[in-house]
Amino acid sequence: MRAPRSVLFGAGQRRALGKTLSAIGKRVLICTDKRFASSGDMLGILDDLAQNGLSVTVFDGTLAELPLSSIERCVDMMGSAAPHVVVGIGGGSCMDMAKLVSLLLTHGGPIDRYYGEFKVPGPVTPIVAVPTTSGTGSEVTPVAVLADDTRDLKVGISSPYLIPHTAICDPELTMTCPPGLTALSGADALTHAIEAYTAVAHPPTPDLSQERVFVGKNVLSDQFALSAIEALCLYLPQAVRNGSDILARTMVMKGSLLAGLAFGSAGTSLAHAIQYPVGALTNTPHGLGVAVLMPYVMEYNASACQTELTAIGRVIGVDNPDDGAVAKQAIDRIRAFLSDIGIPLTLKDLGLQEEKIDWVAEQSMRSARLINNNPRMLDVDAIGQVVRRAYHGAN
């Protein structure tokens, strides 16, 4: 199990931020974006921090998909004024910004020396994560993803040292999230949960957790993943239809949190591996790409994880005594569910060019961590078949 020291969850929990931070240190750096920085919620948070005697610096230049240049701007802004704690408030990019800024302020650059797994040499400045969307799960995970313009694809840094000290999950902060972003974020969380639940179960050797940041499925990750799938499938459509429904917002944030706890230990697999090159070619949001791919990946993996697909079917309401039929219907229901909340059906709909399918397959194989975590063996031809089916919409 890999998780923060503390998770505070529920409506109004953002008001615990000041006391939480004051127990860690007095100098605070907040990483957020311009939209949230100018919001009424931000004014309330800053007032709370001031009342708790904290010295606060706000960096509001976080950009979507997190280009390296924005990380470097924040580090340069801080100079030698090292904070005691770094807070990420916003979507996944803001929380990943906090992780990477904390890393660079603690251990220095260049950042590319940390790309991959277990490259962070030691503890970083404590991070507190406050999500304002329900999707990435970054508030509880050991990974941060950025866009390095010297590379074709987005890159990740994975280390237990990047897990936030504390996550504060307040569904009230998601109430103004528009329907489209609510759907994309929730679909992202659903793919995290499904891929964590269907990941490989690696032999539990004493070296496993020291050799892999993401160790594959286990008893705890399975419980988190199934509960996340159930909550998201029940409540995400309502949160998309009616953003002011606090129960729906709460349950979707719960689903996102549980999905993050699941894949923060178990990891993800093929849909994420394919999305990296697809996203680079189409400039589409990460959550959109993985959601489009998920039903096709489930179909490919079905022969290797029928038990898991059957369990998914049961928790989302498939009623059939035949386990094989339940597994197939689970895939059909996930496809219909994603379509109902506005997720396109094919990679062609995302703007992928057919002549790029082979390139996408080749690039996907480079994500060894994700490929090795897939429940069914993969090679470039097998991935090409999945991409081709996802492009044409074959099922």
Coordinates of N, CA, C and O in Angstrom, one line a residue, residues 218-395:
N218 N -3.4 -6.2 -5.9 CA -3.3 -6.9 -4.6 C -4.7 -6.8 -3.9 O -5.6 -6.1 -4.4
V219 N -4.8 -7.4 -2.7 CA -6.1 -7.4 -2.0 C -6.6 -6.0 -1.8 O -7.8 -5.7 -2.0
L220 N -5.7 -5.1 -1.3 CA -6.2 -3.7 -0.9 C -6.5 -2.9 -2.2 O -7.6 -2.3 -2.2
S221 N -5.7 -3.0 -3.2 CA -5.9 -2.2 -4.4 C -7.2 -2.7 -5.1 O -8.0 -1.9 -5.6
D222 N -7.5 -4.0 -5.0 CA -8.7 -4.5 -5.6 C -10.0 -3.9 -4.9 O -11.0 -3.6 -5.6
Q223 N -9.9 -3.8 -3.6 CA -11.1 -3.3 -2.8 C -11.3 -1.8 -3.2 O -12.4 -1.4 -3.5
F224 N -10.2 -1.0 -3.3 CA -10.4 0.4 -3.7 C -10.9 0.5 -5.1 O -11.8 1.3 -5.4
A225 N -10.4 -0.3 -6.0 CA -10.7 -0.2 -7.4 C -12.2 -0.6 -7.6 O -12.9 0.2 -8.3
L226 N -12.7 -1.7 -7.0 CA -14.1 -2.0 -7.2 C -15.0 -1.0 -6.6 O -16.0 -0.7 -7.2
S227 N -14.7 -0.5 -5.5 CA -15.5 0.5 -4.9 C -15.5 1.8 -5.7 O -16.6 2.5 -5.8
A228 N -14.4 2.1 -6.3 CA -14.3 3.3 -7.2 C -15.2 3.1 -8.5 O -16.0 4.0 -8.9
I229 N -15.1 1.9 -9.1 CA -16.0 1.6 -10.3 C -17.4 1.8 -9.9 O -18.2 2.4 -10.7
E230 N -17.8 1.2 -8.8 CA -19.2 1.2 -8.4 C -19.7 2.7 -8.2 O -20.7 3.1 -8.7
A231 N -18.9 3.5 -7.5 CA -19.3 4.9 -7.2 C -19.4 5.7 -8.4 O -20.3 6.5 -8.6
L232 N -18.4 5.6 -9.3 CA -18.3 6.4 -10.5 C -19.5 6.0 -11.5 O -20.1 6.9 -12.0
C233 N -19.7 4.7 -11.6 CA -20.8 4.3 -12.6 C -22.2 4.7 -12.0 O -23.1 5.0 -12.8
L234 N -22.3 4.8 -10.7 CA -23.6 5.2 -10.1 C -23.8 6.7 -10.2 O -25.0 7.2 -10.4
Y235 N -22.8 7.5 -9.9 CA -23.0 8.9 -9.7 C -22.4 9.9 -10.7 O -22.8 11.0 -10.7
L236 N -21.5 9.4 -11.5 CA -20.9 10.4 -12.5 C -21.9 11.0 -13.5 O -21.9 12.2 -13.7
P237 N -22.8 10.2 -14.0 CA -23.8 10.8 -14.9 C -24.6 11.9 -14.3 O -24.9 12.9 -14.9
Q238 N -25.0 11.7 -13.0 CA -25.7 12.8 -12.3 C -24.9 14.0 -12.1 O -25.4 15.1 -12.2
A239 N -23.6 13.8 -11.8 CA -22.7 14.9 -11.6 C -22.5 15.7 -12.9 O -22.4 16.9 -12.9
V240 N -22.5 15.0 -14.0 CA -22.4 15.7 -15.3 C -23.7 16.4 -15.6 O -23.7 17.6 -16.1
R241 N -24.9 15.8 -15.3 CA -26.2 16.5 -15.6 C -26.5 17.6 -14.7 O -27.0 18.7 -15.1
N242 N -26.1 17.5 -13.4 CA -26.5 18.5 -12.4 C -25.3 18.7 -11.5 O -25.1 18.1 -10.5
G243 N -24.4 19.7 -11.8 CA -23.2 19.9 -11.1 C -23.5 20.4 -9.7 O -22.5 20.4 -8.9
S244 N -24.7 20.9 -9.4 CA -24.9 21.4 -8.0 C -25.4 20.3 -7.1 O -25.7 20.5 -5.9
D245 N -25.4 19.0 -7.5 CA -25.8 17.9 -6.7 C -24.7 17.5 -5.8 O -23.7 16.8 -6.3
I246 N -24.7 17.9 -4.6 CA -23.5 17.7 -3.7 C -23.3 16.2 -3.4 O -22.1 15.7 -3.3
L247 N -24.4 15.4 -3.4 CA -24.2 13.9 -3.1 C -23.4 13.3 -4.3 O -22.5 12.6 -4.2
A248 N -23.9 13.7 -5.6 CA -23.2 13.1 -6.7 C -21.7 13.6 -6.8 O -20.8 12.8 -7.1
R249 N -21.5 14.9 -6.5 CA -20.1 15.4 -6.5 C -19.3 14.7 -5.4 O -18.1 14.4 -5.7
T250 N -19.9 14.4 -4.3 CA -19.1 13.7 -3.2 C -18.8 12.3 -3.6 O -17.6 11.9 -3.4
M251 N -19.7 11.6 -4.2 CA -19.5 10.2 -4.6 C -18.5 10.1 -5.7 O -17.7 9.2 -5.8
V252 N -18.5 11.1 -6.7 CA -17.6 11.0 -7.8 C -16.2 11.4 -7.2 O -15.2 10.7 -7.6
M253 N -16.0 12.3 -6.3 CA -14.7 12.6 -5.7 C -14.3 11.4 -4.9 O -13.0 11.0 -4.9
K254 N -15.2 10.7 -4.2 CA -14.8 9.5 -3.5 C -14.3 8.4 -4.5 O -13.2 7.8 -4.3
G255 N -15.0 8.3 -5.7 CA -14.5 7.3 -6.7 C -13.1 7.7 -7.2 O -12.3 6.8 -7.4
S256 N -12.9 8.9 -7.4 CA -11.6 9.4 -7.9 C -10.5 9.1 -6.9 O -9.4 8.6 -7.2
L257 N -10.8 9.4 -5.6 CA -9.8 9.2 -4.6 C -9.5 7.7 -4.5 O -8.3 7.3 -4.4
L258 N -10.5 6.8 -4.4 CA -10.3 5.4 -4.3 C -9.6 4.8 -5.5 O -8.7 4.0 -5.4
A259 N -9.9 5.4 -6.7 CA -9.2 4.9 -7.9 C -7.7 5.3 -7.8 O -6.8 4.6 -8.2
G260 N -7.4 6.5 -7.3 CA -6.0 6.9 -7.1 C -5.3 6.0 -6.1 O -4.1 5.6 -6.3
L261 N -6.0 5.7 -5.0 CA -5.3 4.7 -4.1 C -5.1 3.4 -4.7 O -4.1 2.7 -4.4
A262 N -6.0 3.0 -5.6 CA -5.8 1.7 -6.3 C -4.7 1.7 -7.2 O -3.7 0.8 -7.1
F263 N -4.6 2.7 -8.1 CA -3.5 2.6 -9.1 C -2.2 3.2 -8.6 O -1.2 2.9 -9.1
G264 N -2.3 3.9 -7.4 CA -1.1 4.4 -6.8 C -0.2 3.2 -6.3 O 1.0 3.3 -6.2
S265 N -0.9 2.1 -6.1 CA -0.1 0.9 -5.7 C 0.0 -0.1 -6.9 O 1.0 -0.6 -7.2
A266 N -1.2 -0.4 -7.5 CA -1.3 -1.4 -8.6 C -0.7 -0.9 -9.9 O -0.2 -1.7 -10.7
G267 N -0.9 0.4 -10.2 CA -0.5 0.9 -11.5 C -1.6 0.7 -12.6 O -2.6 0.2 -12.3
T268 N -1.3 1.3 -13.7 CA -2.2 1.2 -14.9 C -1.5 0.4 -16.0 O -0.4 -0.2 -15.8
S269 N -2.1 0.3 -17.2 CA -1.5 -0.6 -18.2 C -1.8 -0.1 -19.6 O -1.4 1.1 -19.9
L270 N -2.4 -0.9 -20.5 CA -2.3 -0.7 -21.9 C -3.0 0.6 -22.4 O -2.4 1.3 -23.2
A271 N -4.1 1.0 -21.8 CA -4.8 2.2 -22.3 C -4.0 3.4 -22.1 O -3.9 4.3 -22.9
H272 N -3.2 3.4 -20.9 CA -2.4 4.6 -20.7 C -1.1 4.5 -21.6 O -0.7 5.6 -22.0
A273 N -0.6 3.4 -21.8 CA 0.5 3.3 -22.8 C 0.2 3.8 -24.1 O 1.0 4.5 -24.8
I274 N -1.0 3.5 -24.6 CA -1.4 3.9 -26.0 C -1.7 5.4 -26.0 O -1.4 6.1 -26.9
Q275 N -2.3 5.9 -24.9 CA -2.7 7.3 -24.8 C -1.5 8.3 -25.0 O -1.7 9.3 -25.5
Y276 N -0.4 7.9 -24.5 CA 0.7 8.9 -24.5 C 1.1 9.3 -26.0 O 1.1 10.5 -26.3
P277 N 1.3 8.3 -26.9 CA 1.5 8.8 -28.3 C 0.2 9.3 -29.0 O 0.3 10.3 -29.8
V278 N -0.9 8.8 -28.6 CA -2.2 9.4 -29.2 C -2.3 10.8 -28.8 O -2.7 11.7 -29.6
G279 N -2.1 11.1 -27.5 CA -2.3 12.4 -27.0 C -1.2 13.4 -27.6 O -1.6 14.5 -27.9
A280 N 0.0 12.9 -27.9 CA 1.0 13.7 -28.5 C 0.6 14.1 -30.0 O 0.9 15.2 -30.4
L281 N -0.1 13.2 -30.6 CA -0.5 13.4 -32.0 C -1.7 14.3 -32.2 O -1.9 15.0 -33.1
T282 N -2.7 14.1 -31.2 CA -4.0 14.7 -31.4 C -4.2 15.9 -30.5 O -5.2 16.6 -30.6
N283 N -3.3 16.1 -29.5 CA -3.4 17.2 -28.5 C -4.8 17.2 -27.8 O -5.4 18.2 -27.6
T284 N -5.2 16.0 -27.5 CA -6.4 15.8 -26.7 C -6.1 15.5 -25.3 O -5.0 15.0 -24.9
P285 N -7.0 15.8 -24.4 CA -6.8 15.6 -22.9 C -6.5 14.1 -22.6 O -7.1 13.2 -23.2
H286 N -5.7 13.9 -21.6 CA -5.3 12.5 -21.3 C -6.6 11.7 -20.9 O -6.7 10.6 -21.4
G287 N -7.5 12.3 -20.1 CA -8.6 11.5 -19.7 C -9.5 11.1 -20.8 O -10.1 10.0 -20.8
L288 N -9.6 11.9 -21.9 CA -10.4 11.6 -23.0 C -9.8 10.4 -23.8 O -10.5 9.5 -24.2
G289 N -8.5 10.4 -24.0 CA -7.9 9.4 -24.7 C -8.0 8.0 -24.0 O -8.3 7.0 -24.7
V290 N -7.7 8.0 -22.8 CA -7.7 6.7 -22.1 C -9.2 6.1 -22.0 O -9.4 4.9 -22.1
A291 N -10.1 7.1 -21.9 CA -11.5 6.6 -21.9 C -12.0 6.0 -23.2 O -12.7 5.0 -23.2
V292 N -11.6 6.7 -24.3 CA -11.9 6.1 -25.6 C -11.3 4.7 -25.7 O -12.0 3.8 -26.3
L293 N -10.1 4.5 -25.3 CA -9.4 3.3 -25.5 C -9.9 2.1 -24.5 O -9.8 1.0 -24.9
M294 N -10.5 2.5 -23.4 CA -10.7 1.5 -22.3 C -11.5 0.3 -22.8 O -11.2 -0.8 -22.5
P295 N -12.7 0.5 -23.5 CA -13.4 -0.7 -23.9 C -12.7 -1.7 -24.8 O -12.8 -2.9 -24.7
Y296 N -11.9 -1.1 -25.7 CA -11.1 -1.9 -26.6 C -10.0 -2.7 -25.9 O -9.7 -3.8 -26.2
V297 N -9.4 -2.0 -24.9 CA -8.4 -2.7 -24.1 C -9.0 -3.8 -23.2 O -8.4 -4.9 -23.1
M298 N -10.2 -3.5 -22.7 CA -10.9 -4.6 -21.9 C -11.2 -5.8 -22.8 O -11.0 -6.9 -22.4
E299 N -11.6 -5.6 -24.1 CA -11.9 -6.7 -25.0 C -10.6 -7.5 -25.2 O -10.6 -8.7 -25.2
Y300 N -9.5 -6.8 -25.5 CA -8.2 -7.5 -25.7 C -7.8 -8.3 -24.5 O -7.4 -9.5 -24.6
N301 N -8.0 -7.8 -23.3 CA -7.5 -8.5 -22.1 C -8.5 -9.5 -21.6 O -8.2 -10.2 -20.6
A302 N -9.7 -9.6 -22.1 CA -10.8 -10.4 -21.5 C -10.4 -11.8 -21.2 O -10.7 -12.4 -20.2
S303 N -9.6 -12.4 -22.1 CA -9.3 -13.8 -21.9 C -8.3 -14.0 -20.8 O -8.2 -15.1 -20.2
A304 N -7.7 -13.0 -20.3 CA -6.7 -13.1 -19.2 C -7.3 -12.6 -17.9 O -6.6 -12.7 -16.9
C305 N -8.5 -12.0 -17.9 CA -9.0 -11.4 -16.7 C -10.5 -11.5 -16.6 O -11.2 -10.6 -16.2
Q306 N -11.1 -12.7 -17.0 CA -12.5 -12.9 -17.0 C -13.1 -12.7 -15.6 O -14.1 -12.2 -15.4
T307 N -12.3 -13.3 -14.6 CA -12.8 -13.2 -13.2 C -13.0 -11.7 -12.8 O -14.0 -11.3 -12.2
E308 N -12.0 -10.9 -13.1 CA -12.1 -9.4 -12.8 C -13.2 -8.7 -13.5 O -14.0 -7.9 -13.0
L309 N -13.4 -9.0 -14.8 CA -14.4 -8.4 -15.6 C -15.8 -8.8 -15.1 O -16.7 -8.1 -15.1
T310 N -15.9 -10.1 -14.6 CA -17.2 -10.5 -14.1 C -17.5 -9.8 -12.8 O -18.6 -9.3 -12.6
A311 N -16.5 -9.6 -12.0 CA -16.7 -8.8 -10.7 C -17.1 -7.4 -11.0 O -18.0 -6.8 -10.4
I312 N -16.5 -6.8 -12.0 CA -16.9 -5.4 -12.5 C -18.3 -5.4 -12.9 O -19.1 -4.5 -12.5
G313 N -18.7 -6.4 -13.7 CA -20.1 -6.5 -14.2 C -21.0 -6.6 -13.0 O -22.1 -5.9 -13.0
R314 N -20.7 -7.4 -12.0 CA -21.6 -7.5 -10.9 C -21.8 -6.2 -10.1 O -22.9 -5.9 -9.7
V315 N -20.7 -5.4 -9.9 CA -20.9 -4.2 -9.1 C -21.6 -3.1 -9.9 O -22.1 -2.2 -9.3
I316 N -21.6 -3.2 -11.2 CA -22.3 -2.2 -12.0 C -23.7 -2.6 -12.4 O -24.3 -2.0 -13.2
G317 N -24.1 -3.8 -11.8 CA -25.5 -4.2 -12.0 C -25.9 -5.2 -13.1 O -27.1 -5.4 -13.4
V318 N -24.9 -5.9 -13.7 CA -25.2 -6.9 -14.6 C -25.8 -8.1 -13.9 O -25.1 -8.6 -13.0
D319 N -26.9 -8.5 -14.3 CA -27.6 -9.7 -13.6 C -27.7 -10.8 -14.6 O -28.6 -10.9 -15.4
N320 N -26.8 -11.8 -14.4 CA -26.8 -12.9 -15.3 C -26.0 -14.0 -14.6 O -25.0 -13.8 -14.0
P321 N -26.6 -15.3 -14.5 CA -25.9 -16.3 -13.8 C -24.6 -16.8 -14.5 O -23.8 -17.5 -13.9
D322 N -24.5 -16.5 -15.8 CA -23.3 -17.0 -16.6 C -22.2 -16.0 -16.4 O -22.3 -14.8 -16.9
D323 N -21.1 -16.4 -15.8 CA -20.0 -15.4 -15.5 C -19.4 -14.9 -16.9 O -19.0 -13.7 -17.0
G324 N -19.3 -15.8 -17.9 CA -18.8 -15.3 -19.2 C -19.6 -14.3 -19.8 O -19.1 -13.3 -20.3
A325 N -20.9 -14.4 -19.7 CA -21.8 -13.4 -20.2 C -21.7 -12.1 -19.4 O -21.8 -11.0 -20.0
V326 N -21.6 -12.2 -18.1 CA -21.4 -11.0 -17.3 C -20.2 -10.2 -17.7 O -20.2 -9.0 -17.8
A327 N -19.1 -11.0 -17.9 CA -17.8 -10.3 -18.3 C -18.0 -9.5 -19.6 O -17.5 -8.4 -19.8
K328 N -18.6 -10.2 -20.6 CA -18.9 -9.5 -21.9 C -19.8 -8.3 -21.7 O -19.5 -7.2 -22.3
Q329 N -20.9 -8.5 -21.0 CA -21.8 -7.4 -20.8 C -21.2 -6.2 -20.0 O -21.5 -5.1 -20.2
A330 N -20.2 -6.5 -19.1 CA -19.5 -5.5 -18.4 C -18.8 -4.6 -19.4 O -18.8 -3.3 -19.2
I331 N -18.1 -5.1 -20.4 CA -17.5 -4.3 -21.4 C -18.5 -3.5 -22.2 O -18.3 -2.3 -22.4
D332 N -19.6 -4.1 -22.6 CA -20.6 -3.4 -23.3 C -21.2 -2.2 -22.5 O -21.5 -1.1 -23.0
R333 N -21.4 -2.5 -21.2 CA -21.9 -1.4 -20.3 C -21.0 -0.3 -20.1 O -21.4 0.9 -20.0
I334 N -19.7 -0.6 -19.9 CA -18.7 0.5 -19.8 C -18.7 1.3 -21.1 O -18.6 2.6 -21.0
R335 N -18.7 0.7 -22.2 CA -18.7 1.4 -23.5 C -20.0 2.3 -23.6 O -19.8 3.5 -23.9
A336 N -21.1 1.8 -23.2 CA -22.4 2.6 -23.3 C -22.3 3.7 -22.2 O -22.8 4.8 -22.5
F337 N -21.8 3.4 -21.1 CA -21.7 4.4 -20.0 C -20.8 5.6 -20.5 O -21.2 6.8 -20.3
L338 N -19.7 5.3 -21.0 CA -18.8 6.4 -21.5 C -19.4 7.2 -22.6 O -19.3 8.4 -22.7
S339 N -20.1 6.5 -23.5 CA -20.8 7.2 -24.6 C -21.9 8.1 -24.1 O -22.0 9.3 -24.5
D340 N -22.6 7.6 -23.0 CA -23.7 8.4 -22.5 C -23.2 9.7 -21.8 O -23.9 10.7 -21.8
I341 N -22.0 9.8 -21.3 CA -21.5 11.0 -20.7 C -20.7 11.8 -21.7 O -20.0 12.8 -21.3
G342 N -20.7 11.4 -23.0 CA -20.1 12.3 -24.0 C -18.7 11.9 -24.5 O -18.1 12.7 -25.2
I343 N -18.2 10.7 -24.1 CA -16.9 10.2 -24.6 C -17.1 9.7 -26.0 O -17.9 8.9 -26.3
P344 N -16.3 10.1 -27.0 CA -16.3 9.6 -28.3 C -16.1 8.1 -28.4 O -15.4 7.6 -27.5
L345 N -16.5 7.5 -29.5 CA -16.4 6.0 -29.6 C -15.0 5.6 -30.2 O -14.6 4.4 -30.0
T346 N -14.3 6.4 -30.9 CA -13.2 5.9 -31.7 C -12.0 6.9 -31.6 O -12.2 8.1 -31.3
L347 N -10.8 6.4 -31.9 CA -9.6 7.3 -32.0 C -9.7 8.2 -33.2 O -9.2 9.3 -33.2
K348 N -10.5 7.7 -34.2 CA -10.7 8.5 -35.4 C -11.4 9.8 -35.0 O -11.1 10.9 -35.5
D349 N -12.4 9.7 -34.1 CA -13.1 10.8 -33.6 C -12.2 11.8 -32.9 O -12.5 13.0 -32.8
L350 N -11.1 11.4 -32.3 CA -10.1 12.3 -31.7 C -9.2 13.0 -32.7 O -8.4 13.8 -32.3
G351 N -9.2 12.6 -33.9 CA -8.4 13.2 -34.9 C -7.1 12.4 -35.3 O -6.3 12.9 -36.0
L352 N -7.0 11.2 -34.7 CA -5.8 10.4 -35.1 C -5.9 10.0 -36.6 O -6.9 9.7 -37.1
Q353 N -4.7 10.2 -37.3 CA -4.6 9.8 -38.7 C -4.4 8.3 -38.8 O -3.5 7.7 -38.1
E354 N -5.0 7.6 -39.7 CA -4.9 6.2 -39.8 C -3.5 5.8 -40.1 O -3.0 4.7 -39.6
E355 N -2.7 6.5 -40.9 CA -1.4 6.2 -41.2 C -0.4 6.2 -40.0 O 0.7 5.8 -40.1
K356 N -0.9 6.8 -38.9 CA -0.1 6.8 -37.7 C -0.3 5.7 -36.7 O 0.3 5.6 -35.6
I357 N -1.2 4.7 -37.1 CA -1.5 3.6 -36.2 C -0.2 2.8 -35.8 O 0.0 2.5 -34.7
D358 N 0.6 2.5 -36.8 CA 1.8 1.7 -36.5 C 2.7 2.4 -35.7 O 3.4 1.8 -34.8
W359 N 2.9 3.7 -35.9 CA 3.8 4.6 -35.1 C 3.3 4.6 -33.6 O 4.1 4.5 -32.7
V360 N 2.0 4.7 -33.4 CA 1.4 4.7 -32.1 C 1.7 3.4 -31.4 O 2.1 3.3 -30.2
A361 N 1.6 2.3 -32.1 CA 1.9 0.9 -31.5 C 3.3 0.8 -31.1 O 3.7 0.3 -30.0
E362 N 4.2 1.3 -32.0 CA 5.7 1.2 -31.7 C 6.0 2.1 -30.5 O 6.8 1.7 -29.6
Q363 N 5.4 3.3 -30.4 CA 5.7 4.2 -29.3 C 5.1 3.7 -28.0 O 5.7 3.8 -26.9
S364 N 4.0 3.0 -28.1 CA 3.4 2.4 -26.9 C 4.3 1.4 -26.2 O 4.3 1.3 -25.0
M365 N 5.0 0.6 -27.0 CA 5.9 -0.4 -26.5 C 7.0 0.2 -25.6 O 7.6 -0.5 -24.8
R366 N 7.3 1.5 -25.8 CA 8.3 2.1 -25.0 C 8.0 2.3 -23.6 O 8.8 2.5 -22.7
S367 N 6.7 2.3 -23.3 CA 6.2 2.5 -21.9 C 6.2 1.1 -21.2 O 5.2 0.5 -20.9
A368 N 7.5 0.6 -20.9 CA 7.6 -0.7 -20.5 C 6.9 -1.0 -19.1 O 6.3 -2.1 -18.9
R369 N 6.9 0.0 -18.2 CA 6.2 -0.2 -17.0 C 4.8 -0.5 -17.2 O 4.2 -1.4 -16.5
L370 N 4.1 0.2 -18.1 CA 2.7 0.0 -18.4 C 2.4 -1.3 -19.1 O 1.5 -2.0 -18.8
I371 N 3.3 -1.6 -20.1 CA 3.1 -2.8 -20.9 C 3.3 -4.0 -20.0 O 2.5 -5.0 -20.1
N372 N 4.3 -4.0 -19.1 CA 4.5 -5.2 -18.3 C 3.5 -5.4 -17.2 O 3.4 -6.4 -16.6
N373 N 2.7 -4.3 -17.0 CA 1.6 -4.4 -16.0 C 0.3 -4.9 -16.6 O -0.7 -5.1 -15.9
N374 N 0.2 -5.1 -17.9 CA -1.0 -5.5 -18.6 C -1.2 -7.0 -18.3 O -0.3 -7.8 -18.3
P375 N -2.5 -7.4 -18.1 CA -2.7 -8.8 -17.8 C -2.5 -9.8 -18.9 O -2.3 -11.0 -18.6
R376 N -2.6 -9.3 -20.1 CA -2.3 -10.2 -21.3 C -1.0 -9.8 -22.0 O -0.8 -8.6 -22.1
M377 N -0.2 -10.7 -22.4 CA 1.1 -10.4 -23.0 C 0.9 -9.5 -24.3 O -0.1 -9.7 -25.0
L378 N 1.8 -8.7 -24.5 CA 1.7 -7.7 -25.6 C 3.0 -7.7 -26.4 O 4.1 -7.9 -25.9
D379 N 2.8 -7.4 -27.7 CA 3.9 -7.1 -28.6 C 3.4 -6.0 -29.5 O 2.2 -5.6 -29.4
V380 N 4.3 -5.5 -30.4 CA 3.9 -4.3 -31.2 C 2.7 -4.7 -32.1 O 1.8 -3.8 -32.4
D381 N 2.6 -5.9 -32.6 CA 1.5 -6.3 -33.5 C 0.2 -6.4 -32.7 O -0.8 -5.9 -33.2
A382 N 0.2 -6.9 -31.5 CA -1.0 -7.0 -30.7 C -1.5 -5.5 -30.3 O -2.7 -5.3 -30.4
I383 N -0.6 -4.7 -30.0 CA -1.0 -3.3 -29.7 C -1.5 -2.6 -31.0 O -2.6 -1.9 -30.9
G384 N -0.9 -2.9 -32.1 CA -1.4 -2.4 -33.4 C -2.9 -2.8 -33.6 O -3.7 -2.0 -34.1
Q385 N -3.2 -4.1 -33.3 CA -4.5 -4.5 -33.5 C -5.5 -3.8 -32.6 O -6.6 -3.4 -33.0
V386 N -5.1 -3.5 -31.3 CA -6.0 -2.8 -30.4 C -6.2 -1.4 -30.9 O -7.3 -0.9 -31.0
V387 N -5.1 -0.7 -31.4 CA -5.2 0.6 -31.9 C -6.1 0.7 -33.1 O -6.9 1.6 -33.3
R388 N -5.9 -0.3 -34.0 CA -6.7 -0.3 -35.2 C -8.2 -0.5 -34.9 O -9.1 0.2 -35.5
R389 N -8.5 -1.4 -34.0 CA -9.9 -1.6 -33.6 C -10.5 -0.3 -33.0 O -11.7 0.1 -33.2
A390 N -9.7 0.3 -32.1 CA -10.1 1.6 -31.5 C -10.3 2.7 -32.5 O -11.1 3.6 -32.3
Y391 N -9.5 2.7 -33.6 CA -9.6 3.7 -34.6 C -10.9 3.5 -35.4 O -11.6 4.5 -35.7
H392 N -11.2 2.2 -35.8 CA -12.3 2.0 -36.7 C -13.6 1.7 -35.9 O -14.7 1.8 -36.5
G393 N -13.5 1.5 -34.6 CA -14.7 1.2 -33.8 C -15.2 -0.2 -33.9 O -16.3 -0.5 -33.5
A394 N -14.3 -1.1 -34.2 CA -14.7 -2.5 -34.3 C -14.8 -3.1 -32.9 O -14.0 -2.7 -32.0
N395 N -15.8 -3.9 -32.7 CA -15.9 -4.6 -31.4 C -16.5 -6.0 -31.6 O -16.8 -6.4 -32.6

